[in-house]
């Protein structure tokens, strides 16, 4: 450190120690502003985590192209022929499957979750006539039994390159091995809860299946979904739901109502070939639309906008603190005219004198930032376990974001510079001769 | 004998809300190493103005100011600050001690001014030596409120001497002291010239002036 900087720091600390109460009052007025910045920054990190945590699981990684294919009896066969064995494109088709006792109503109609929002069932689809009279699709004549309904998604390949499902236990589907007659399925977390809670017979009823297969549950993943779901190899499912059956090309409308193909980017060769084959098999080309996934970027952009709006409001609160520092700083310089004149008389330059005043306000800003960060981190530590035990489970392993601490320090320093610059200029302009003669 | 400083034809006119007033109208002054000079004059005669020009607190309107053989009449502020630190020591009528600092810290103020850097140990040694030189090393840890007027002025003298200046400027240093303490302070100041330091003492007191090597009177803006 240079002599100038060391001198400014030493004298600055002396000045703060000599006026502890005044420094404390400046810190109090600045505290709320810095705390507001810290809270907004920490809050935005939490919001980012909340918003972006599952966005890739649900919508896919940014850059993934998603081709929506309308219902058509020949679609499954075309997809299987074109995409089987490919790693750059995966077809997904969802239908309903009920695992458990045959001939009963499921415990979770509509593949509703077993815990969290929606627990207890989404209910059966309602049918309404032109008069507005609606009736539930639930067949009351069917008795309730031990069966779990899942959204069963068949895959032509490993979808995790596009949707990075997190493995919770067991293993993921192996697309390299020979297909099994007992379909291997991977449950999502919500479905796993149901299977943990109830003893369910291993019999799977699938819409359009020729018979009820016995599934093998090989793993559990977190797919970011709220309902009960399961994933299966398309070729294993087709053993039981041949493409020749009437419902084979008709996915369950409750789960999206169509087939989608995830591709590594738009305009690829495989997309062109697939579209051509689908069109040749009677699919209307105008109904084949491709969307590029940009969910994460879009969510981040929205979040960024919100962050800046809240930071703007926090900056206004900070500005009030700056005004208080400025006020105290000007009053202090007025009181210390003799001291500053004396310091200049003994060789302190104008620049260093301004530096001394700035060092005091900067240190005050830093101390305030330290206090605000400490309070913010403490509140975070207390709040996170409380909130993380309920619906906001994603908060559980969240630590105080370092970005909030950095923002707090920057806010403290900026407040110090803004609040100290005018007093510093005043101090530097004090005429020695006039003061020392007085 | 070496000329420490040499003023030739120095003029200064003060301008304010009133009519411009010529304070110094061609001051000539030469001070040699180890020489003590007393400047007497009525209140408002320009003694303190002259001292502030010599101490580089202000600039003259005209004339030439040589420090050794270097012309410092129109020195930029940054260089003037460096020269004030290196070449001059100042003692004022009011002691200008900072009440929140100890005697030692008040003296050290002249060393913590951004003009070079001394370690804490070096600073402590130099400050204690300066306090010892004025006979109050035992009061190093006392704050000004616990010191008498004479002791406070001696702390101020120690502060002026701690950088071992070539020229000591004292502006009515005994004005706030009783006669006996004043004599003691003048004696401390005069003893600084024994080691080659030049001393310019501005005073109203004839007795104190008589203890200096030369006595000059400032009248009508000129020294005689």
XYZ file of C-alpha atoms in Angstrom:
662
model
C 0.000 0.000 0.000
C 1.194 3.472 -0.764
C 1.935 5.981 1.979
C -1.040 8.072 0.850
C -3.463 5.162 1.158
C -2.076 4.038 4.508
C -2.227 7.585 5.823
C -5.827 7.974 4.635
C -6.828 4.708 6.314
C -5.047 5.477 9.598
C -6.507 8.969 9.834
C -9.907 7.722 8.658
C -10.020 5.103 11.413
C -8.916 7.741 13.944
C -11.752 9.982 12.752
C -14.315 7.187 13.074
C -13.115 6.277 16.566
C -13.290 9.919 17.608
C -16.919 10.173 16.442
C -18.340 6.753 17.241
C -21.898 7.899 17.887
C -22.049 9.935 14.694
C -20.631 7.049 12.695
C -23.160 4.718 14.283
C -26.026 7.054 13.376
C -24.756 7.246 9.790
C -24.652 3.464 9.713
C -28.209 3.231 11.009
C -29.481 5.520 8.273
C -27.587 3.572 5.618
C -28.376 0.133 7.005
C -31.878 -0.204 5.562
C -30.721 0.776 2.087
C -27.867 -1.742 2.035
C -30.095 -4.401 3.590
C -32.688 -3.769 0.873
C -30.032 -4.382 -1.793
C -28.842 -7.551 -0.036
C -32.402 -8.863 0.352
C -33.328 -8.131 -3.277
C -30.179 -9.815 -4.539
C -30.610 -12.837 -2.264
C -34.313 -12.991 -3.131
C -33.596 -12.915 -6.833
C -31.139 -15.786 -6.426
C -33.808 -17.796 -4.615
C -36.405 -16.894 -7.242
C -33.968 -17.884 -9.970
C -33.458 -21.200 -8.279
C -37.196 -21.688 -7.921
C -37.990 -20.710 -11.488
C -35.096 -22.287 -13.285
C -34.631 -25.415 -11.173
C -37.187 -27.501 -13.046
C -37.562 -25.543 -16.243
C -35.156 -27.829 -18.147
C -36.876 -30.912 -16.785
C -40.279 -29.710 -17.944
C -39.498 -27.877 -21.150
C -36.122 -29.233 -22.171
C -32.725 -27.652 -22.496
C -32.490 -24.389 -24.375
C -31.672 -25.041 -28.025
C -33.710 -28.235 -28.179
C -36.174 -28.282 -31.063
C -39.562 -29.793 -30.307
C -41.598 -31.139 -33.220
C -45.298 -31.565 -32.464
C -46.935 -34.384 -34.392
C -50.731 -34.624 -34.616
C -52.627 -37.861 -33.912
C -52.582 -40.329 -36.732
C -52.682 -44.156 -36.671
C -49.488 -44.392 -38.711
C -47.457 -41.987 -36.605
C -46.111 -44.552 -34.090
C -44.803 -46.778 -36.821
C -43.162 -43.924 -38.739
C -41.532 -42.630 -35.575
C -40.301 -46.069 -34.585
C -38.835 -46.724 -38.029
C -37.199 -43.333 -38.330
C -35.947 -42.708 -34.825
C -35.083 -46.064 -33.293
C -31.366 -46.219 -32.592
C -30.840 -42.478 -33.081
C -29.284 -40.350 -30.358
C -30.077 -36.936 -31.864
C -33.867 -37.304 -31.829
C -36.287 -38.893 -29.385
C -40.048 -39.269 -29.750
C -42.241 -39.016 -26.662
C -45.853 -40.044 -26.478
C -47.952 -40.011 -23.343
C -50.894 -42.194 -22.539
C -52.661 -43.313 -19.411
C -51.745 -46.469 -17.554
C -53.158 -47.855 -14.334
C -51.066 -50.238 -12.277
C -52.789 -52.328 -9.644
C -56.006 -54.224 -9.121
C -57.947 -54.715 -12.328
C -61.392 -53.274 -12.811
C -61.171 -50.624 -10.081
C -60.965 -46.835 -9.926
C -57.431 -45.515 -9.305
C -56.387 -44.003 -5.971
C -55.181 -40.936 -7.872
C -57.571 -40.329 -10.753
C -56.000 -38.428 -13.596
C -52.492 -39.418 -12.374
C -52.761 -36.782 -9.667
C -49.969 -36.514 -7.108
C -50.018 -38.175 -3.704
C -48.635 -35.169 -1.852
C -48.138 -31.458 -2.447
C -50.417 -29.298 -4.603
C -53.124 -31.312 -6.366
C -52.882 -34.189 -3.910
C -56.126 -36.100 -3.639
C -56.872 -36.079 -7.304
C -57.437 -33.723 -10.185
C -60.762 -35.494 -10.634
C -62.182 -36.982 -13.757
C -62.704 -34.930 -16.884
C -66.053 -33.116 -16.948
C -68.423 -33.417 -19.899
C -70.687 -30.421 -20.500
C -73.642 -30.088 -22.881
C -74.691 -26.991 -24.822
C -76.879 -25.893 -21.864
C -73.862 -25.837 -19.595
C -74.870 -28.934 -17.663
C -71.678 -30.771 -16.750
C -71.250 -34.304 -15.535
C -68.164 -35.969 -14.135
C -66.499 -38.589 -16.240
C -66.043 -40.731 -13.154
C -67.743 -44.029 -13.471
C -69.392 -44.417 -10.067
C -70.343 -47.976 -10.855
C -66.673 -48.987 -10.793
C -65.490 -49.675 -7.239
C -62.436 -47.948 -5.807
C -59.428 -50.192 -5.397
C -55.688 -50.342 -4.941
C -54.472 -49.030 -8.267
C -52.288 -46.122 -9.259
C -52.781 -44.173 -12.444
C -49.690 -42.777 -14.137
C -49.001 -40.780 -17.242
C -47.024 -43.338 -19.179
C -44.568 -41.794 -21.604
C -43.017 -44.008 -24.211
C -39.599 -43.064 -25.527
C -37.743 -44.084 -28.662
C -34.386 -43.210 -27.099
C -32.642 -41.635 -24.140
C -34.463 -38.362 -23.563
C -32.151 -37.122 -20.809
C -29.874 -35.334 -23.279
C -32.828 -32.996 -23.868
C -34.537 -33.193 -20.480
C -31.962 -33.892 -17.784
C -34.098 -35.933 -15.381
C -32.346 -36.410 -12.067
C -31.908 -40.047 -11.064
C -33.243 -40.551 -7.541
C -32.755 -44.286 -7.240
C -32.324 -47.426 -9.335
C -31.355 -46.900 -12.959
C -32.644 -45.291 -16.150
C -33.997 -47.136 -19.179
C -31.393 -49.014 -21.179
C -32.052 -48.499 -24.869
C -29.144 -50.676 -26.012
C -30.412 -53.971 -24.620
C -33.044 -56.206 -26.224
C -36.616 -55.190 -25.455
C -38.298 -57.070 -22.642
C -41.789 -58.521 -22.693
C -42.295 -57.298 -19.132
C -42.005 -53.570 -19.797
C -39.323 -51.893 -17.678
C -40.590 -48.611 -16.297
C -38.987 -45.734 -14.443
C -41.277 -43.863 -12.073
C -41.134 -40.211 -11.255
C -40.995 -39.090 -7.628
C -44.738 -38.558 -7.296
C -45.562 -42.003 -8.606
C -42.890 -43.491 -6.355
C -44.659 -41.961 -3.340
C -47.827 -43.854 -4.279
C -45.985 -47.137 -4.747
C -44.256 -46.656 -1.393
C -47.526 -45.900 0.323
C -49.687 -48.692 -1.139
C -49.116 -52.340 -1.853
C -50.080 -52.452 -5.507
C -50.351 -55.634 -7.618
C -48.030 -55.591 -10.633
C -50.585 -55.505 -13.395
C -50.602 -52.591 -15.834
C -53.671 -51.596 -17.803
C -52.880 -49.454 -20.835
C -55.397 -47.873 -23.150
C -55.439 -49.887 -26.420
C -53.330 -52.741 -25.068
C -54.055 -56.247 -26.197
C -53.412 -57.547 -22.655
C -52.276 -56.287 -19.251
C -48.484 -56.659 -18.950
C -46.526 -57.007 -15.724
C -44.204 -54.028 -15.449
C -40.719 -54.032 -13.924
C -40.012 -50.870 -11.927
C -36.285 -50.281 -12.375
C -35.762 -46.761 -11.042
C -37.080 -43.422 -9.875
C -36.272 -40.025 -11.396
C -37.122 -36.437 -10.594
C -38.733 -35.166 -13.782
C -39.942 -31.892 -12.288
C -43.552 -32.964 -12.768
C -46.320 -32.646 -10.215
C -48.362 -35.663 -11.286
C -47.600 -39.378 -11.159
C -45.696 -40.472 -14.244
C -43.690 -43.337 -15.607
C -41.339 -43.780 -18.560
C -41.043 -46.819 -20.762
C -39.212 -47.846 -23.912
C -41.439 -47.394 -26.916
C -40.454 -50.785 -28.374
C -41.325 -52.552 -25.102
C -44.678 -50.824 -24.993
C -45.427 -51.637 -28.614
C -45.350 -55.359 -27.725
C -48.583 -54.703 -25.857
C -49.989 -51.744 -27.779
C -49.384 -52.614 -31.415
C -49.577 -49.785 -33.892
C -52.354 -51.637 -35.662
C -54.815 -51.118 -32.798
C -57.416 -48.425 -33.173
C -56.100 -46.225 -30.372
C -52.415 -46.648 -31.097
C -51.974 -43.320 -32.746
C -54.160 -41.445 -30.296
C -52.311 -40.244 -27.214
C -54.310 -39.403 -24.101
C -55.551 -35.786 -24.438
C -55.207 -35.298 -20.661
C -51.430 -35.577 -21.057
C -50.802 -33.249 -23.919
C -52.857 -34.746 -26.650
C -50.079 -35.454 -29.107
C -46.695 -36.882 -29.830
C -43.623 -34.753 -29.695
C -40.157 -35.340 -31.030
C -37.205 -33.735 -29.305
C -34.375 -32.888 -31.677
C -30.903 -31.500 -31.124
C -31.573 -28.205 -32.894
C -33.943 -27.022 -35.572
C -33.612 -27.745 -39.312
C -31.636 -30.974 -38.945
C -31.615 -33.740 -41.540
C -33.536 -36.080 -39.282
C -36.280 -33.459 -38.892
C -36.589 -33.074 -42.668
C -36.697 -36.850 -43.216
C -39.228 -37.314 -40.443
C -41.502 -34.595 -41.785
C -41.332 -36.070 -45.290
C -42.215 -39.566 -44.063
C -45.045 -38.285 -41.894
C -46.434 -36.300 -44.798
C -46.153 -39.378 -47.033
C -48.157 -41.350 -44.465
C -51.039 -38.919 -44.471
C -50.102 -36.365 -41.819
C -50.999 -32.830 -42.850
C -47.616 -31.013 -43.215
C -49.178 -27.730 -42.086
C -49.882 -29.336 -38.703
C -46.243 -30.268 -38.156
C -44.788 -27.392 -36.231
C -41.381 -27.088 -34.633
C -40.589 -24.889 -31.665
C -37.156 -24.071 -30.363
C -36.975 -24.373 -26.569
C -35.805 -21.147 -24.963
C -37.569 -21.479 -21.669
C -34.546 -20.942 -19.493
C -33.404 -17.855 -21.362
C -36.946 -16.474 -21.318
C -37.374 -17.154 -17.607
C -33.958 -15.683 -16.854
C -34.830 -12.583 -18.856
C -38.097 -12.087 -16.967
C -36.317 -12.669 -13.705
C -33.631 -10.183 -14.635
C -36.222 -7.535 -15.379
C -37.878 -8.147 -12.005
C -34.514 -8.024 -10.284
C -33.697 -4.643 -11.808
C -37.088 -3.241 -10.854
C -36.640 -4.315 -7.239
C -33.010 -3.198 -7.203
C -34.202 0.204 -8.419
C -36.573 0.448 -5.498
C -33.856 -0.686 -3.096
C -31.526 1.927 -4.595
C -34.061 4.604 -3.692
C -33.969 3.447 -0.077
C -30.179 3.450 -0.291
C -30.280 6.997 -1.612
C -31.974 8.142 1.577
C -29.102 6.636 3.524
C -26.639 8.391 1.214
C -28.366 11.710 1.919
C -27.967 11.073 5.635
C -24.250 10.299 5.249
C -23.864 13.424 3.130
C -25.598 15.518 5.746
C -23.487 14.132 8.575
C -20.354 14.409 6.434
C -20.920 18.090 5.658
C -21.604 18.862 9.312
C -18.466 16.980 10.332
C -16.273 18.813 7.829
C -17.649 22.097 9.177
C -16.627 21.052 12.666
C -13.213 19.859 11.601
C -12.101 22.892 9.619
C -9.195 23.523 11.994
C -8.097 19.913 11.928
C -8.064 19.808 8.145
C -6.271 23.152 7.893
C -3.706 21.905 10.390
C -3.221 18.692 8.454
C -2.583 20.706 5.329
C -0.167 22.916 7.256
C 1.904 19.869 8.223
C 2.142 18.733 4.613
C -1.025 16.788 3.843
C -2.025 17.406 0.249
C -5.543 18.417 -0.818
C -5.906 15.038 -2.511
C -5.041 13.118 0.616
C -7.356 15.303 2.683
C -10.208 14.415 0.351
C -9.048 10.810 0.592
C -9.247 10.913 4.387
C -12.883 12.057 4.304
C -13.704 9.482 1.637
C -11.912 6.761 3.612
C -14.126 7.533 6.608
C -17.354 7.332 4.599
C -16.144 4.277 2.697
C -15.279 2.510 5.933
C -18.679 3.507 7.328
C -20.284 2.083 4.186
C -18.250 -1.114 4.508
C -19.113 -1.578 8.188
C -22.775 -1.039 7.330
C -22.527 -3.516 4.481
C -20.957 -6.031 6.875
C -23.799 -5.562 9.332
C -26.485 -5.783 6.641
C -24.915 -8.893 5.094
C -24.638 -10.470 8.542
C -28.292 -9.772 9.328
C -29.356 -10.963 5.861
C -27.346 -14.181 6.141
C -28.704 -14.844 9.628
C -32.298 -14.274 8.502
C -31.638 -16.519 5.496
C -30.255 -19.246 7.740
C -33.325 -19.109 9.949
C -35.892 -18.770 7.155
C -34.597 -21.404 4.720
C -35.127 -24.489 6.933
C -38.575 -23.210 7.898
C -39.716 -22.575 4.332
C -37.800 -25.508 2.858
C -39.714 -28.058 4.918
C -42.976 -27.351 3.136
C -43.865 -26.568 -0.460
C -40.577 -24.847 -1.201
C -38.477 -27.982 -0.901
C -36.010 -26.612 -3.440
C -34.842 -24.216 -0.707
C -33.631 -26.997 1.526
C -29.962 -27.077 0.542
C -29.763 -23.406 -0.396
C -26.945 -21.384 1.164
C -26.767 -17.591 1.405
C -25.842 -16.475 -2.126
C -22.427 -14.859 -2.413
C -23.859 -12.495 -5.029
C -25.976 -10.900 -2.297
C -22.887 -10.315 -0.165
C -21.036 -8.786 -3.128
C -24.044 -6.572 -3.921
C -24.141 -5.447 -0.283
C -20.455 -4.545 -0.302
C -20.821 -2.666 -3.591
C -23.884 -0.837 -2.225
C -21.944 0.122 0.916
C -18.977 1.376 -1.099
C -21.152 3.292 -3.573
C -23.052 4.889 -0.692
C -19.721 5.793 0.907
C -18.444 7.413 -2.282
C -21.707 9.267 -2.989
C -22.124 10.414 0.599
C -18.476 11.324 1.066
C -17.531 13.007 -2.192
C -19.005 16.450 -1.510
C -17.658 16.634 2.067
C -14.305 15.449 0.680
C -14.266 18.289 -1.859
C -15.167 20.782 0.865
C -12.375 19.485 3.071
C -9.861 19.748 0.253
C -10.773 23.396 -0.370
C -10.256 24.631 3.178
C -7.780 27.552 3.033
C -4.975 27.052 5.522
C -3.980 30.669 5.925
C -7.450 31.892 6.877
C -8.059 29.163 9.413
C -4.639 29.209 11.068
C -4.757 32.971 11.522
C -8.178 32.901 13.158
C 26.655 31.093 6.463
C 24.141 29.428 4.071
C 20.965 31.366 3.219
C 18.042 29.094 4.060
C 15.478 31.376 2.539
C 15.508 34.674 0.755
C 12.522 36.958 0.113
C 12.948 39.848 -2.301
C 10.316 42.506 -2.915
C 7.411 40.326 -1.721
C 4.032 41.991 -2.095
C 0.578 40.873 -1.046
C -2.743 42.624 -1.416
C -5.821 41.265 0.290
C -9.050 41.558 -1.647
C -12.391 40.959 -0.090
C -15.707 42.717 0.134
C -13.932 45.956 1.100
C -11.402 47.899 -0.882
C -8.209 45.978 -1.736
C -5.633 46.457 1.015
C -1.903 46.153 0.463
C -0.505 44.201 3.400
C 3.023 43.622 2.213
C 4.625 46.216 -0.009
C 8.015 44.808 -0.888
C 9.358 42.672 1.924
C 12.999 41.651 1.819
C 14.194 39.017 4.242
C 17.061 36.548 4.373
C 17.319 33.849 7.014
C 20.451 31.766 7.441
C 20.929 28.341 8.903
C 20.888 28.424 12.712
C 19.625 32.002 12.736
C 16.665 33.190 14.789
C 14.645 36.185 13.642
C 11.907 37.975 15.579
C 9.308 39.961 13.668
C 7.460 42.609 15.643
C 4.586 44.745 14.515
C 1.146 46.093 15.345
C -1.919 43.945 15.034
C -2.945 43.857 11.398
C 0.470 44.923 10.191
C 0.827 41.747 8.125
C 3.082 39.618 10.324
C 0.905 36.515 10.069
C 0.375 37.114 6.340
C 4.126 37.215 5.863
C 4.506 34.030 7.857
C 1.798 32.302 5.807
C 3.653 33.253 2.616
C 6.931 31.952 4.000
C 5.187 28.736 5.104
C 3.637 28.299 1.627
C 0.105 28.559 2.946
C -0.479 31.281 0.393
C 1.276 32.798 -2.635
C 2.683 36.310 -2.907
C 1.352 38.698 -5.561
C 4.838 39.793 -6.491
C 8.513 39.409 -5.637
C 10.744 36.367 -5.429
C 10.945 33.621 -2.845
C 14.030 31.423 -2.831
C 14.379 28.364 -0.613
C 18.090 27.645 -0.700
C 18.724 28.364 -4.358
C 15.345 27.095 -5.552
C 12.685 29.593 -6.648
C 9.450 28.569 -4.970
C 7.463 31.768 -5.549
C 4.855 30.058 -7.699
C 4.840 26.485 -6.517
C 1.900 24.177 -7.367
C -0.117 23.091 -4.342
C 1.037 19.461 -4.419
C 4.721 20.466 -4.370
C 4.032 23.128 -1.762
C 2.487 20.468 0.502
C 5.574 18.278 0.069
C 7.857 21.227 0.924
C 5.765 22.180 3.969
C 6.192 18.637 5.197
C 9.916 18.374 4.491
C 11.291 21.859 5.167
C 8.998 23.703 7.576
C 7.754 23.314 11.103
C 4.826 25.409 12.338
C 3.879 26.582 15.813
C 0.711 28.639 16.277
C -0.673 30.830 19.025
C -3.543 28.377 19.465
C -1.958 25.012 19.822
C -4.229 23.253 17.339
C -3.984 19.887 19.043
C -6.652 17.339 18.194
C -8.423 16.575 21.437
C -9.269 12.970 20.548
C -5.612 12.081 20.008
C -2.863 11.561 22.599
C 0.206 13.816 22.677
C 2.083 11.102 20.829
C -0.586 10.798 18.127
C -0.740 14.578 17.757
C 2.983 14.691 17.128
C 2.790 11.687 14.801
C 0.270 13.627 12.695
C 3.202 15.326 10.977
C 4.568 11.905 9.990
C 1.262 10.478 8.740
C 0.639 12.992 6.003
C 1.190 10.982 2.850
C 4.689 12.394 2.346
C 6.714 9.189 2.540
C 6.005 6.414 4.967
C 7.572 5.362 8.249
C 6.747 2.130 10.031
C 4.883 2.257 13.326
C 8.126 1.529 15.212
C 10.023 4.260 13.364
C 7.217 6.729 13.956
C 7.118 5.922 17.641
C 10.878 6.395 18.003
C 10.847 9.741 16.192
C 7.829 11.022 18.105
C 9.308 10.067 21.474
C 12.601 11.730 20.501
C 10.744 14.937 19.588
C 8.736 14.889 22.812
C 11.939 14.246 24.750
C 13.545 17.211 23.025
C 10.874 19.518 24.445
C 10.953 17.758 27.825
C 7.560 16.036 27.912
C 8.235 12.468 26.769
C 6.597 11.261 29.980
C 3.292 12.826 28.830
C 3.232 10.965 25.514
C 0.029 9.077 26.250
C -1.879 12.023 27.667
C -4.655 13.664 25.732
C -4.606 17.481 25.402
C -7.364 17.943 27.980
C -5.007 16.581 30.656
C -2.117 18.889 29.702
C -1.441 22.462 30.818
C -1.186 25.284 28.264
C 2.610 25.172 28.314
C 2.630 21.418 27.900
C 0.195 21.646 25.013
C 2.376 24.214 23.287
C 5.386 21.992 23.773
C 3.477 19.119 22.162
C 2.812 21.502 19.261
C 6.535 22.344 19.102
C 7.386 18.628 19.142
C 4.975 18.197 16.224
C 6.811 20.984 14.382
C 10.212 19.441 15.107
C 9.475 15.767 14.511
C 10.381 15.911 10.817
C 13.530 17.885 11.677
C 12.630 20.892 9.537
C 15.143 23.404 8.246
C 12.916 26.346 9.146
C 10.693 26.757 12.166
C 7.855 29.286 11.869
C 6.207 30.407 15.109
C 3.182 32.710 15.010
C 2.792 34.313 18.457
C 3.392 31.000 20.224
C 3.288 32.579 23.674
C 0.110 34.582 23.126
C -2.024 32.158 25.105
C 0.518 31.460 27.870
C 1.527 33.137 31.092
C 4.901 34.922 31.214
C 6.841 32.137 32.875
C 5.505 29.415 30.569
C 5.977 31.736 27.613
C 9.648 32.158 28.469
C 10.039 28.402 28.676
C 8.398 27.899 25.284
C 10.568 30.586 23.637
C 13.622 28.953 25.122
C 12.575 25.577 23.671
C 12.066 27.216 20.262
C 15.352 29.039 20.351
C 17.215 25.880 21.311
C 16.074 24.341 18.015
C 18.453 26.743 16.226
C 21.381 25.118 17.993
C 21.104 22.251 15.540
C 21.100 24.503 12.473
C 17.382 25.126 12.167
C 16.297 28.643 11.174
C 13.623 30.241 13.375
C 11.212 33.028 12.501
C 9.213 34.161 15.517
C 6.284 36.520 15.110
C 5.510 38.126 18.462
C 4.223 41.194 20.239
C 6.472 40.573 23.209
C 9.654 42.676 23.216
C 11.329 40.456 25.807
C 10.843 37.344 23.736
C 11.983 39.168 20.612
C 15.136 40.258 22.397
C 16.124 36.614 22.833
C 16.323 36.151 19.055
C 19.438 36.775 16.968
C 17.774 39.505 14.858
C 14.763 41.683 15.543
C 12.793 43.165 12.615
C 9.719 45.380 12.605
C 6.987 45.174 10.019
C 5.630 48.632 9.385
C 3.690 49.918 6.384
C 4.181 46.630 4.619
C 7.969 46.558 4.761
C 10.466 45.035 7.198
C 12.935 47.303 8.906
